[in-house]
Amino acid sequence: MSMMAKSPESRPMCVGILPIPGFAIMSFASLSEPMRAANLLAGRTLYDVRVIGEGPVASSGAASVTPHCAMNEAPALDQLFVVAGGDPMQFEDAGVLRWLGRLARAGTLLGGVSGGPVILARAGLMAGRRMTLHWEHAAALAEIAPDLAIERTLYVIERDRVTCAGGTAPLDLMHALIARDHGAVFARAVSDWFMHTEVRPPIGPQRAGLVERVGSHAPALLDAIAAMESHVADPLDLRQLSVLAGVSPRQLGRLFRDELGVSAMSYYRRLRLERAQSLLRNSALSLTEIALATGFANSSHFSRAYSAQFGAPPSAYR
């Protein structure tokens, strides 16, 4: 039985999904399933969803998807979403990038999910537009494309571009898009179908807040860590951190030892090295570039610190 009020039937919206090998199946399902449910609840096809690719596409886990058609066989699309994971910074398929450019010139709404926004950026399609992507890829993209307007939010709808952080965030994005297309009441029915009862706003955070991540409610400690996270490439010293936290250097040091069991500067160094590890995993930046991006004077200093922290040099990861 249809859940929608009677209205003149319009042409179904043709939506393409382009999964890139190594994509996260959760992101794919969170994007595609709300459209399937919308069709079911409406009692007619609202979204004609086509998976596009050149043969079965493997996800980052055990699953894969079989495309409906290849790029050169795709129908005229109203929207296309690129779903990527793994290391989208290494994506170099010139044919896909040219195809995305042609779709953009034709006026197709283009979306990217998880690492998909990286591929839209590599195609030159995100200049002058706000965007988001999975936090794991954000630092690497910001390092190689500092002019992009990257936000750490769940999703961004910016004119003819839609970007989403991935994971379960596409459920929130699709609620917004379905509400735009077919009304808030119907969008709520679709969300309820998935027991998605707490729809998050686009500006929702991608990660747990500092209180949850750190496990402390001490304001000075949280202020100091927030400052550390904002100053990875240009590290602050203990005195500067203490000024921002509103306590003396001795008090700040005691807070870190009592609450976290480490010194303030040891915590700071680990935070920077974890950021470096993410850049090693998700970018093609050189070791020297990663060293500078995480506040180390040179690659030798960085390598020694990295080896001491993780038991192997960064070159071993590469």
CSV table of N, CA and C in Angstrom, one decimal, residues 7 31 87 192 250 304-305:
chain,number,residue,atom,x,y,z
A,7,SER,N,-0.8,12.0,-6.0
A,7,SER,CA,-0.3,13.2,-6.8
A,7,SER,C,0.0,12.7,-8.2
A,31,LEU,N,23.3,4.2,1.4
A,31,LEU,CA,22.9,5.1,0.3
A,31,LEU,C,21.8,4.5,-0.6
A,87,ASP,N,42.1,3.6,-0.5
A,87,ASP,CA,42.9,4.8,-0.7
A,87,ASP,C,42.5,5.5,-1.9
A,192,ASP,N,11.9,5.5,9.3
A,192,ASP,CA,11.3,4.6,10.3
A,192,ASP,C,11.4,3.2,9.8
A,250,ARG,N,52.6,23.6,35.1
A,250,ARG,CA,52.6,22.5,36.1
A,250,ARG,C,51.3,21.8,36.3
A,304,ARG,N,62.6,8.5,13.3
A,304,ARG,CA,63.1,8.1,14.6
A,304,ARG,C,61.9,8.1,15.5
A,305,ALA,N,61.1,9.1,15.5
A,305,ALA,CA,59.9,9.2,16.4
A,305,ALA,C,58.9,8.2,16.1
